[in-house]
Short mmCIF file of C-alpha atoms in Angstrom, two decimals:
data_model
loop_
_atom_site.label_atom_id
_atom_site.label_comp_id
_atom_site.label_asym_id
_atom_site.label_seq_id
_atom_site.Cartn_x
_atom_site.Cartn_y
_atom_site.Cartn_z
CA MET A 1 0.00 0.00 0.00
CA LYS A 2 2.84 2.38 0.75
CA THR A 3 4.19 1.93 -2.76
CA SER A 4 0.88 2.81 -4.41
CA SER A 5 0.39 5.73 -2.04
CA ARG A 6 3.82 7.05 -2.92
CA LYS A 7 2.99 6.65 -6.60
CA PHE A 8 -0.23 8.56 -6.03
CA ARG A 9 1.60 11.48 -4.45
CA LEU A 10 3.95 11.82 -7.40
CA ASN A 11 0.94 12.77 -9.50
CA ARG A 12 0.09 15.68 -7.20
CA THR A 13 3.31 17.59 -6.67
CA LEU A 14 2.17 20.88 -5.19
CA PRO A 15 -0.62 19.45 -2.98
CA THR A 16 1.95 16.94 -1.74
CA ILE A 17 4.38 19.70 -0.84
CA LEU A 18 1.67 21.63 0.98
CA ALA A 19 0.43 18.56 2.83
CA ALA A 20 3.95 17.43 3.71
CA SER A 21 4.73 20.90 5.03
CA LEU A 22 1.58 20.74 7.12
CA ALA A 23 2.48 17.31 8.48
CA ALA A 24 6.02 18.46 9.25
CA THR A 25 4.66 21.45 11.13
CA LEU A 26 2.29 19.27 13.14
CA SER A 27 5.03 16.74 13.87
CA ALA A 28 7.35 19.52 14.96
CA THR A 29 4.65 20.88 17.21
CA ALA A 30 4.15 17.44 18.75
CA ALA A 31 7.89 16.98 19.21
CA SER A 32 8.36 20.37 20.82
CA ALA A 33 5.49 19.65 23.20
CA ALA A 34 7.07 16.38 24.38
CA PRO A 35 9.47 17.11 27.27
CA ASP A 36 12.94 15.58 27.15
CA PRO A 37 13.19 13.82 30.53
CA GLN A 38 16.88 14.54 30.84
CA ALA A 39 16.66 18.19 29.77
CA GLN A 40 13.58 18.96 31.84
CA GLY A 41 14.63 17.11 34.96
CA SER A 42 11.81 14.61 34.50
CA THR A 43 12.16 10.88 35.02
CA ALA A 44 12.43 8.23 32.35
CA TYR A 45 11.30 4.71 33.26
CA TYR A 46 12.58 1.74 31.26
CA VAL A 47 10.69 -1.46 30.52
CA ASP A 48 12.14 -4.69 29.10
CA CYS A 49 9.40 -7.31 29.04
CA SER A 50 11.86 -10.06 28.13
CA ARG A 51 14.53 -9.63 30.81
CA GLY A 52 13.41 -6.90 33.18
CA ASP A 53 12.55 -7.10 36.88
CA ASP A 54 9.61 -5.33 38.49
CA ALA A 55 11.64 -5.11 41.71
CA ALA A 56 14.29 -3.00 39.94
CA SER A 57 14.35 0.80 39.99
CA GLY A 58 13.29 1.09 36.35
CA THR A 59 15.11 4.41 36.06
CA ASP A 60 17.93 3.30 33.73
CA PRO A 61 18.30 0.80 30.88
CA GLY A 62 20.40 -1.48 33.09
CA HIS A 63 17.59 -1.90 35.66
CA PRO A 64 14.34 -2.03 33.67
CA TRP A 65 10.90 -3.13 34.84
CA ARG A 66 9.35 -6.23 33.28
CA THR A 67 5.53 -6.14 33.10
CA LEU A 68 2.79 -3.82 31.90
CA ALA A 69 0.82 -4.59 35.06
CA HIS A 70 3.61 -3.10 37.16
CA VAL A 71 3.88 -0.04 34.93
CA SER A 72 0.11 0.47 34.98
CA ALA A 73 0.05 0.43 38.79
CA GLN A 74 2.46 3.35 39.13
CA GLY A 75 1.51 6.91 39.97
CA PHE A 76 3.77 8.85 37.66
CA ALA A 77 4.68 12.47 38.29
CA ALA A 78 4.26 15.09 35.57
CA GLY A 79 6.82 14.74 32.80
CA ALA A 80 7.43 11.02 33.22
CA GLU A 81 8.47 9.12 30.11
CA ILE A 82 7.87 5.37 29.84
CA ARG A 83 10.35 3.74 27.47
CA LEU A 84 9.77 0.20 26.20
CA LEU A 85 12.66 -1.73 24.72
CA ALA A 86 12.40 -1.96 20.93
CA GLY A 87 12.13 -5.45 19.52
CA THR A 88 10.47 -6.90 22.62
CA THR A 89 6.82 -7.83 23.23
CA CYS A 90 4.88 -6.82 26.33
CA THR A 91 1.67 -8.82 26.85
CA GLY A 92 -1.43 -7.42 28.51
CA THR A 93 -2.83 -3.92 28.86
CA LEU A 94 -0.89 -0.73 29.44
CA THR A 95 -3.08 1.65 31.43
CA ILE A 96 -2.18 5.34 31.66
CA HIS A 97 -4.11 7.15 34.38
CA ASN A 98 -1.65 9.97 35.10
CA SER A 99 -1.41 13.18 33.10
CA HIS A 100 1.72 14.61 31.48
CA VAL A 101 3.13 11.19 30.48
CA THR A 102 4.87 10.04 27.29
CA VAL A 103 5.24 6.43 26.14
CA ARG A 104 7.72 5.45 23.43
CA SER A 105 10.12 2.75 22.25
CA TYR A 106 13.85 2.96 22.89
CA GLY A 107 16.71 1.10 21.29
CA GLU A 108 17.72 0.45 17.70
CA ASN A 109 15.60 -2.57 16.79
CA ALA A 110 11.98 -2.72 15.65
CA LYS A 111 9.33 -0.93 17.66
CA ALA A 112 8.34 -2.30 21.04
CA ARG A 113 5.15 -4.36 20.76
CA ILE A 114 2.22 -4.20 23.16
CA ASP A 115 0.07 -7.29 22.68
CA GLY A 116 -3.32 -6.99 24.35
CA ALA A 117 -3.79 -10.77 23.88
CA GLY A 118 -7.55 -10.42 23.60
CA ALA A 119 -8.08 -7.95 26.45
CA SER A 120 -10.54 -5.08 26.00
CA ASP A 121 -7.61 -2.81 25.13
CA ALA A 122 -3.90 -3.05 24.47
CA ILE A 123 -3.41 0.56 25.60
CA VAL A 124 -5.98 2.58 27.53
CA VAL A 125 -5.57 6.21 28.57
CA SER A 126 -8.23 6.96 31.18
CA ASN A 127 -9.09 10.44 32.55
CA ALA A 128 -5.61 11.80 31.89
CA GLU A 129 -4.37 14.62 29.69
CA ASP A 130 -1.10 15.68 28.09
CA VAL A 131 -0.38 12.09 27.04
CA GLU A 132 1.75 11.09 24.05
CA LEU A 133 2.29 7.70 22.43
CA HIS A 134 5.16 7.34 19.94
CA ASP A 135 6.89 4.61 17.93
CA LEU A 136 4.97 1.56 19.18
CA ASP A 137 3.53 -1.64 17.68
CA VAL A 138 0.07 -2.51 19.03
CA VAL A 139 -1.89 -5.72 18.46
CA ASN A 140 -4.95 -7.15 20.20
CA THR A 141 -6.37 -10.44 18.96
CA GLY A 142 -8.61 -12.64 21.06
CA PRO A 143 -9.87 -16.20 20.50
CA THR A 144 -13.27 -14.79 19.44
CA LYS A 145 -14.56 -11.34 18.58
CA SER A 146 -15.59 -9.12 21.50
CA GLN A 147 -15.66 -5.42 22.37
CA ARG A 148 -12.00 -4.74 21.72
CA ARG A 149 -9.70 -1.88 20.81
CA GLY A 150 -6.04 -1.31 20.09
CA ILE A 151 -5.75 2.12 21.74
CA TRP A 152 -8.60 3.68 23.72
CA VAL A 153 -8.29 7.25 24.99
CA ARG A 154 -11.32 7.96 27.16
CA LEU A 155 -12.51 10.82 29.33
CA THR A 156 -15.49 10.34 31.64
CA ASP A 157 -17.02 13.38 33.37
CA PHE A 158 -13.55 14.93 33.09
CA GLY A 159 -14.19 18.34 31.58
CA THR A 160 -11.75 19.34 28.84
CA GLY A 161 -8.70 17.16 28.35
CA HIS A 162 -5.80 18.96 26.66
CA HIS A 163 -3.03 17.69 24.42
CA TYR A 164 -2.88 14.15 23.07
CA VAL A 165 -0.46 12.79 20.47
CA ILE A 166 -0.40 9.36 18.84
CA SER A 167 2.46 9.30 16.36
CA ASN A 168 4.21 6.61 14.28
CA VAL A 169 2.28 3.81 15.97
CA ASP A 170 1.31 0.60 14.15
CA VAL A 171 -2.06 -0.80 15.25
CA HIS A 172 -3.14 -4.08 13.68
CA ASP A 173 -5.13 -7.29 14.04
CA VAL A 174 -7.82 -6.13 16.44
CA ASN A 175 -10.83 -8.47 16.18
CA GLY A 176 -13.56 -6.35 17.72
CA LEU A 177 -17.32 -6.32 17.37
CA ASP A 178 -19.33 -4.57 14.67
CA ASP A 179 -20.19 -1.77 17.12
CA LYS A 180 -19.70 1.94 16.39
CA SER A 181 -21.00 3.24 19.73
CA ALA A 182 -19.03 5.64 21.94
CA GLN A 183 -17.38 2.62 23.53
CA GLY A 184 -17.24 0.50 20.37
CA SER A 185 -14.44 -1.47 18.75
CA ALA A 186 -11.66 0.29 16.86
CA GLY A 187 -7.97 0.46 16.15
CA ILE A 188 -7.69 3.93 17.72
CA LEU A 189 -10.68 5.39 19.59
CA PHE A 190 -11.17 8.68 21.43
CA SER A 191 -14.33 8.69 23.60
CA SER A 192 -15.92 11.53 25.56
CA LEU A 193 -18.19 9.88 28.11
CA GLY A 194 -20.26 10.55 31.22
CA THR A 195 -23.43 12.38 32.19
CA ALA A 196 -22.41 14.84 34.92
CA THR A 197 -19.58 17.04 33.60
CA PRO A 198 -19.48 18.15 29.94
CA THR A 199 -16.41 16.42 28.52
CA ARG A 200 -14.34 16.84 25.37
CA PHE A 201 -10.84 16.70 23.90
CA ASP A 202 -8.74 19.68 22.88
CA ASP A 203 -5.50 19.51 20.86
CA VAL A 204 -5.43 15.95 19.52
CA GLN A 205 -2.80 14.97 16.97
CA VAL A 206 -3.03 11.56 15.30
CA LEU A 207 -0.03 11.57 12.97
CA ASP A 208 1.63 9.10 10.61
CA ASN A 209 0.22 5.91 12.10
CA THR A 210 -0.76 2.66 10.37
CA VAL A 211 -4.00 0.89 11.25
CA THR A 212 -4.42 -2.49 9.55
CA HIS A 213 -6.99 -5.32 9.75
CA VAL A 214 -9.14 -4.03 12.59
CA ASP A 215 -12.82 -4.39 13.44
CA ARG A 216 -14.74 -2.29 13.24
CA THR A 217 -13.35 1.25 12.81
CA GLY A 218 -9.83 2.36 11.95
CA ILE A 219 -9.58 5.76 13.67
CA SER A 220 -12.64 7.10 15.47
CA PHE A 221 -13.86 9.93 17.68
CA SER A 222 -17.09 9.35 19.63
CA SER A 223 -18.97 11.29 22.28
CA SER A 224 -22.00 10.95 24.51
CA TRP A 225 -22.04 14.78 24.69
CA ASN A 226 -23.79 15.05 21.34
CA LYS A 227 -27.25 16.58 21.68
CA ARG A 228 -28.13 19.88 19.98
CA PRO A 229 -30.96 21.35 17.88
CA GLU A 230 -29.03 20.70 14.64
CA GLN A 231 -29.30 17.02 15.49
CA GLY A 232 -33.03 17.34 16.20
CA ASP A 233 -32.69 17.36 19.99
CA GLN A 234 -34.76 19.42 22.42
CA ILE A 235 -31.84 19.85 24.82
CA THR A 236 -28.22 20.80 24.20
CA THR A 237 -25.31 18.82 25.61
CA TRP A 238 -23.12 19.25 22.50
CA ASN A 239 -19.53 19.73 23.64
CA PRO A 240 -17.37 19.37 20.54
CA ASN A 241 -13.74 18.35 20.39
CA THR A 242 -11.41 21.12 19.23
CA GLY A 243 -7.94 21.21 17.75
CA VAL A 244 -8.21 17.71 16.24
CA ARG A 245 -5.61 16.87 13.56
CA VAL A 246 -5.67 13.48 11.84
CA VAL A 247 -2.81 13.65 9.34
CA GLY A 248 -0.67 11.23 7.35
CA ASN A 249 -2.20 7.96 8.56
CA HIS A 250 -2.50 4.74 6.54
CA VAL A 251 -5.66 2.76 7.28
CA LYS A 252 -6.17 -0.59 5.58
CA ASP A 253 -8.70 -3.42 5.80
CA THR A 254 -11.19 -2.16 8.37
CA GLY A 255 -14.36 -4.07 9.14
CA GLY A 256 -16.39 -0.85 9.07
CA ASP A 257 -15.50 2.85 8.82
CA GLY A 258 -12.02 4.02 7.93
CA ILE A 259 -11.72 7.39 9.70
CA VAL A 260 -14.71 9.02 11.39
CA LEU A 261 -15.05 12.19 13.47
CA ARG A 262 -18.05 12.80 15.67
CA VAL A 263 -18.93 15.85 17.75
CA SER A 264 -15.98 17.99 16.66
CA THR A 265 -15.46 21.48 15.28
CA GLY A 266 -12.60 22.94 13.28
CA ALA A 267 -10.87 19.57 12.74
CA LEU A 268 -8.38 18.79 9.97
CA VAL A 269 -8.28 15.36 8.29
CA ALA A 270 -5.48 15.44 5.72
CA ARG A 271 -3.07 13.30 3.70
CA ASN A 272 -4.53 10.01 4.96
CA THR A 273 -4.88 6.81 2.94
CA VAL A 274 -7.82 4.45 3.50
CA ASP A 275 -7.51 1.26 1.45
CA GLY A 276 -10.27 -1.31 2.02
CA TYR A 277 -13.09 -0.41 4.42
CA ASN A 278 -16.53 -1.85 5.22
CA MET A 279 -14.99 -5.27 4.68
CA ARG A 280 -16.84 -7.19 7.40
CA SER A 281 -19.68 -4.99 8.66
CA ALA A 282 -23.45 -5.26 8.47
CA ALA A 283 -23.89 -1.56 9.33
CA TYR A 284 -23.60 1.71 7.40
CA ASN A 285 -20.00 2.80 6.78
CA ALA A 286 -17.85 5.19 4.80
CA GLY A 287 -14.15 5.71 4.16
CA ILE A 288 -13.69 9.16 5.71
CA TRP A 289 -16.60 11.10 7.19
CA SER A 290 -18.05 12.86 10.20
CA TRP A 291 -21.32 13.06 12.07
CA ASN A 292 -22.64 15.98 14.13
CA ALA A 293 -19.49 17.96 13.39
CA ASP A 294 -18.88 21.45 12.03
CA HIS A 295 -16.15 23.22 10.04
CA VAL A 296 -14.12 20.08 9.38
CA THR A 297 -11.64 20.21 6.48
CA TYR A 298 -10.82 16.99 4.61
CA GLU A 299 -8.02 17.38 2.08
CA TYR A 300 -5.41 15.38 0.14
CA ASN A 301 -6.87 12.06 1.26
CA ASP A 302 -6.91 8.85 -0.85
CA VAL A 303 -9.80 6.41 -0.29
CA SER A 304 -10.13 3.18 -2.25
CA HIS A 305 -11.47 -0.37 -2.37
CA GLY A 306 -14.46 0.11 -0.10
CA HIS A 307 -16.77 -2.90 -0.02
CA GLY A 308 -20.30 -2.16 -1.23
CA VAL A 309 -22.69 -3.12 1.56
CA LEU A 310 -25.24 -0.40 2.44
CA ASP A 311 -23.65 3.07 2.04
CA SER A 312 -19.91 2.41 1.67
CA MET A 313 -19.09 5.74 0.00
CA ALA A 314 -15.54 7.06 0.10
CA TYR A 315 -16.66 10.38 1.62
CA ASP A 316 -19.87 11.41 3.35
CA ILE A 317 -21.51 14.73 4.25
CA ASP A 318 -23.76 13.30 6.93
CA GLY A 319 -26.27 14.45 9.54
CA ALA A 320 -25.70 17.67 11.49
CA ASN A 321 -22.62 18.54 9.42
CA ASN A 322 -22.28 22.28 8.88
CA GLY A 323 -19.56 24.22 7.10
CA ASN A 324 -17.51 21.13 6.27
CA VAL A 325 -15.23 21.01 3.22
CA TYR A 326 -13.95 18.06 1.15
CA GLN A 327 -11.24 19.32 -1.19
CA TYR A 328 -8.32 17.88 -3.18
CA ASN A 329 -9.25 14.30 -2.29
CA TYR A 330 -8.95 11.18 -4.44
CA SER A 331 -11.55 8.40 -4.55
CA HIS A 332 -11.13 5.31 -6.68
CA ASP A 333 -12.33 1.74 -7.11
CA ASN A 334 -14.95 1.95 -4.38
CA GLU A 335 -18.02 -0.28 -4.58
CA GLY A 336 -20.14 2.29 -2.71
CA GLY A 337 -19.29 5.34 -4.78
CA PHE A 338 -17.52 8.65 -4.23
CA LEU A 339 -19.80 10.88 -2.12
CA LEU A 340 -22.93 10.59 0.00
CA ILE A 341 -24.92 13.70 0.95
CA CYS A 342 -27.14 12.46 3.77
CA THR A 343 -29.46 14.64 5.87
CA SER A 344 -32.04 12.89 8.06
CA PRO A 345 -35.48 14.27 8.99
CA GLY A 346 -35.28 16.88 11.73
CA VAL A 347 -31.55 17.36 11.24
CA LYS A 348 -29.75 20.43 9.92
CA SER A 349 -26.84 20.04 7.50
CA ALA A 350 -25.88 23.28 5.80
CA ASP A 351 -23.16 25.15 3.90
CA ASN A 352 -21.01 22.13 3.08
CA ILE A 353 -18.67 22.00 0.08
CA ALA A 354 -17.11 19.26 -2.06
CA ARG A 355 -14.64 20.82 -4.51
CA TYR A 356 -11.67 19.87 -6.69
CA ASN A 357 -11.82 16.17 -5.92
CA VAL A 358 -11.17 13.29 -8.33
CA SER A 359 -13.26 10.10 -8.53
CA ILE A 360 -12.02 7.35 -10.85
CA ASN A 361 -13.86 4.08 -11.49
CA ASP A 362 -16.09 4.22 -8.44
CA ARG A 363 -19.49 2.55 -8.64
CA ASN A 364 -22.53 1.79 -6.49
CA THR A 365 -24.68 -1.24 -7.23
CA TRP A 366 -26.20 -1.76 -3.79
CA THR A 367 -29.68 -1.04 -5.17
CA PRO A 368 -30.80 0.35 -8.53
CA TYR A 369 -31.19 3.74 -6.90
CA TYR A 370 -27.72 4.55 -5.61
CA GLY A 371 -24.96 6.36 -7.49
CA ILE A 372 -21.35 7.50 -7.53
CA ILE A 373 -22.79 10.62 -5.90
CA THR A 374 -25.88 9.81 -3.83
CA ILE A 375 -28.21 12.40 -2.28
CA GLY A 376 -30.80 11.21 0.20
CA CYS A 377 -31.58 10.06 3.77
CA GLY A 378 -34.96 11.79 4.07
CA ALA A 379 -34.45 15.56 4.38
CA PRO A 380 -33.12 18.35 2.13
CA THR A 381 -29.64 19.66 2.63
CA THR A 382 -29.11 23.43 2.77
CA ASN A 383 -26.72 25.21 0.40
CA THR A 384 -24.46 22.27 -0.39
CA GLN A 385 -21.98 23.20 -3.12
CA VAL A 386 -20.39 20.52 -5.32
CA TYR A 387 -18.02 22.06 -7.88
CA GLY A 388 -14.80 21.58 -9.78
CA ASN A 389 -14.79 17.80 -9.43
CA SER A 390 -13.80 15.26 -12.08
CA ILE A 391 -15.90 12.10 -11.87
CA VAL A 392 -15.21 9.34 -14.38
CA SER A 393 -16.14 5.67 -14.27
CA ASN A 394 -15.79 2.63 -16.49
CA GLN A 395 -18.01 0.59 -14.16
CA GLY A 396 -21.46 -0.52 -15.27
CA GLY A 397 -24.68 -0.96 -13.32
CA THR A 398 -24.47 2.32 -11.44
CA THR A 399 -25.51 5.96 -11.84
CA LEU A 400 -23.36 9.07 -11.99
CA VAL A 401 -25.61 11.06 -9.63
CA ASN A 402 -28.78 9.92 -7.90
CA ASP A 403 -31.10 12.01 -5.76
CA LEU A 404 -33.06 9.32 -3.93
CA ARG A 405 -36.02 11.37 -2.76
CA GLY A 406 -36.00 14.58 -4.80
CA LEU A 407 -35.57 16.91 -1.84
CA GLY A 408 -32.95 19.26 -3.30
CA GLY A 409 -30.53 21.69 -1.72
CA VAL A 410 -27.42 20.87 -3.78
CA THR A 411 -25.85 23.00 -6.51
CA PHE A 412 -23.47 21.35 -9.01
CA ARG A 413 -21.15 23.68 -10.95
CA ASN A 414 -18.06 23.23 -13.11
CA ASN A 415 -17.94 19.45 -12.72
CA ILE A 416 -17.12 16.77 -15.26
CA PHE A 417 -19.34 13.66 -15.19
CA ALA A 418 -17.96 11.05 -17.57
CA ALA A 419 -19.11 7.47 -18.14
CA THR A 420 -16.55 5.56 -20.18
CA VAL A 421 -18.43 2.26 -19.93
CA ALA A 422 -20.25 0.89 -22.97
CA GLY A 423 -23.86 2.05 -22.95
CA GLY A 424 -23.18 4.98 -20.63
CA LEU A 425 -24.62 5.78 -17.20
CA PRO A 426 -27.62 7.89 -16.15
CA VAL A 427 -27.95 10.97 -13.98
CA ARG A 428 -31.14 10.62 -11.94
CA ASP A 429 -31.86 13.99 -10.36
CA SER A 430 -35.08 15.97 -10.64
CA SER A 431 -34.59 18.52 -7.88
CA ASN A 432 -31.03 19.86 -7.59
CA THR A 433 -29.42 22.64 -9.62
CA TYR A 434 -26.81 22.01 -12.34
CA ASP A 435 -24.92 24.84 -14.04
CA HIS A 436 -21.83 24.72 -16.27
CA ASN A 437 -21.14 20.96 -16.06
CA LEU A 438 -19.85 18.58 -18.71
CA PHE A 439 -21.68 15.28 -19.30
CA PHE A 440 -20.16 12.48 -21.31
CA GLY A 441 -21.81 9.11 -21.73
CA ALA A 442 -24.77 10.24 -19.66
CA THR A 443 -27.89 8.39 -20.82
CA THR A 444 -30.15 10.82 -18.94
CA LEU A 445 -29.48 14.36 -17.73
CA PRO A 446 -30.71 16.21 -14.63
CA ALA A 447 -33.98 18.10 -14.85
CA HIS A 448 -32.60 21.50 -13.78
CA ASN A 449 -29.61 21.81 -16.06
CA SER A 450 -28.22 25.00 -17.64
CA ASN A 451 -25.09 25.89 -19.62
CA ALA A 452 -24.24 22.21 -20.01
CA VAL A 453 -21.40 20.91 -22.18
CA THR A 454 -21.70 17.46 -23.70
CA GLY A 455 -19.14 15.30 -25.44
CA ASP A 456 -15.78 13.71 -24.83
CA PRO A 457 -14.04 15.70 -22.04
CA GLY A 458 -10.65 15.29 -23.69
CA PHE A 459 -8.79 13.63 -20.82
CA MET A 460 -5.11 12.93 -21.34
CA ASN A 461 -6.06 9.24 -21.07
CA ALA A 462 -9.41 8.23 -22.49
CA ASP A 463 -9.71 5.50 -19.84
CA PRO A 464 -8.26 7.19 -16.74
CA LYS A 465 -6.53 5.14 -14.07
CA THR A 466 -4.76 7.86 -12.06
CA PRO A 467 -5.43 11.55 -11.31
CA LYS A 468 -2.81 12.56 -13.87
CA ASP A 469 -4.94 10.89 -16.54
CA ILE A 470 -7.87 13.30 -16.04
CA ARG A 471 -5.87 16.37 -16.99
CA LEU A 472 -7.36 18.06 -20.03
CA ARG A 473 -6.00 18.25 -23.54
CA HIS A 474 -5.81 21.67 -25.15
CA ASP A 475 -8.74 20.86 -27.42
CA SER A 476 -11.02 19.74 -24.57
CA PRO A 477 -14.55 21.22 -24.68
CA ALA A 478 -14.20 21.64 -20.91
CA ALA A 479 -11.29 24.07 -21.32
CA GLY A 480 -12.32 27.54 -20.16
CA ALA A 481 -16.00 26.52 -20.05
CA GLY A 482 -16.52 27.04 -16.33
CA THR A 483 -18.04 29.89 -14.37
CA PRO A 484 -16.20 31.73 -11.57
CA ILE A 485 -17.05 30.57 -8.04
CA SER A 486 -17.36 33.25 -5.38
CA ASN A 487 -15.26 32.87 -2.21
CA ASP A 488 -13.37 30.00 -3.79
CA VAL A 489 -9.91 28.69 -3.02
CA THR A 490 -7.10 29.83 -5.33
CA THR A 491 -5.73 26.48 -6.57
CA ASP A 492 -7.22 23.37 -8.16
CA TYR A 493 -6.59 19.66 -7.48
CA PHE A 494 -3.17 19.83 -9.13
CA GLY A 495 -2.07 22.86 -7.13
CA LYS A 496 -2.35 25.22 -10.09
CA ALA A 497 -3.85 28.70 -9.87
CA ILE A 498 -7.51 28.81 -10.86
CA PRO A 499 -7.93 31.26 -13.76
CA ALA A 500 -10.71 33.82 -14.11
CA SER A 501 -12.38 31.57 -16.69
CA PRO A 502 -11.77 28.12 -15.22
CA SER A 503 -11.93 24.87 -17.09
CA LEU A 504 -14.46 22.32 -15.91
CA GLY A 505 -13.42 19.60 -13.50
CA ALA A 506 -10.45 19.33 -11.16
CA ASP A 507 -7.96 20.57 -13.79
CA THR A 508 -8.97 24.22 -14.14
CA ARG A 509 -6.11 25.67 -16.15
CA ALA A 510 -6.83 28.00 -19.01
CA PRO A 511 -6.75 26.94 -22.67
CA GLY A 512 -3.28 27.20 -24.15
CA SER A 513 -1.47 26.51 -20.87
CA SER A 514 0.84 23.53 -20.64
CA LYS A 515 -1.28 20.68 -19.39
CA LEU A 516 1.68 18.56 -18.31
CA ASP A 517 3.65 21.08 -16.26
#
């Protein structure tokens, strides 16, 4: 997967540079926040689960502790750093219940492994803040599936917990239940719990981790502090997480969702890869999405190979999502399609945007009514803008766009919808607004459709397989055929400046410009 991800990034030079700069900044921030035990006068505690001794001092590599149970029983002072010997395996659960603690591997071999051996959790951080986990290998497989997690960070009637970092950690082989509740099964789960004291997380950085073969969710944020009028509730307990950054993670083969944020505001989900999701679930799932969350930015993500049971879209603008933006993302080879726009009765979802994304060879054959873009769930969305996207598929038995219930609220501008499969694909939409879009191979067109362009879009590759393939030839009918978008970003999917008269789709450059620069 890393090889294909690296290949993907080569096709997106400027977005890669921007995203890498962002990740470097976040990593530097995390590193600067982690105290050096020697420099700060704090204490480092060493653990060697192969040859240590719990009766030893644990304060130097020559006298390490041996078991996670002993480490978990300690009351660490602020600034303590727990160091596990690389290349060794510690069996059981590591419990962190003290604040201002860092856990990492030490030594020159492979990462230290924490094997939960079928416990509820391999690592659990409970009612503590300022906790960092770095450079670890985490596994948790039991004889049968049960409520099980790799890493669980939980706050219960805590108030606001500040500063959490999980960085360069490998979480894998967690056989949990198909449960997405606030205490459900996941590779990495943050849970805000309780009923007495409003509780949330602030400043969470989940950076450059791998999460592989877990049930049910890869990386998840859940909260019981989730009631507000936008969700159709009569009371308000909504206490959203803030300062959440999920950047540079590789998630593969999840039973259910890939990455999901709930009850958050102002979060950033960037430069992640989700490859294979909804693989073993009977519930509704998506690759990367949020619920009951506002002003979340999703950018430079790559979602692929989702299994097509129920929803299974790559990306999802779901219930009580307001002011969220999906931009510069890649979706490909998903059985559930590219994008779901899903507002339930009594719920407010407004002012969301999906722009300058690329969807290649996605499909949705769950029922005859679903599509590569699906609009539905029982209530109209408000002012959802979908523009500057390139959507092309060579997969049959699907639709390009499908509005399930004709409730409206979405405006499509400057997109390319291309069916390269024999016989074409329909657009089934009688209620939403379409303006300045290109349709190729569309057997039916939307009812409210103005300034449309039809015909071959003139992609660099007539049967696209990568984002580079959907760049436009100079003679493309999409070149310069778009309309300016107010309050837009300044660059397109390929990191190029958007001209005053943009081309349609994710490659907006003006006619006559070099399409391969």
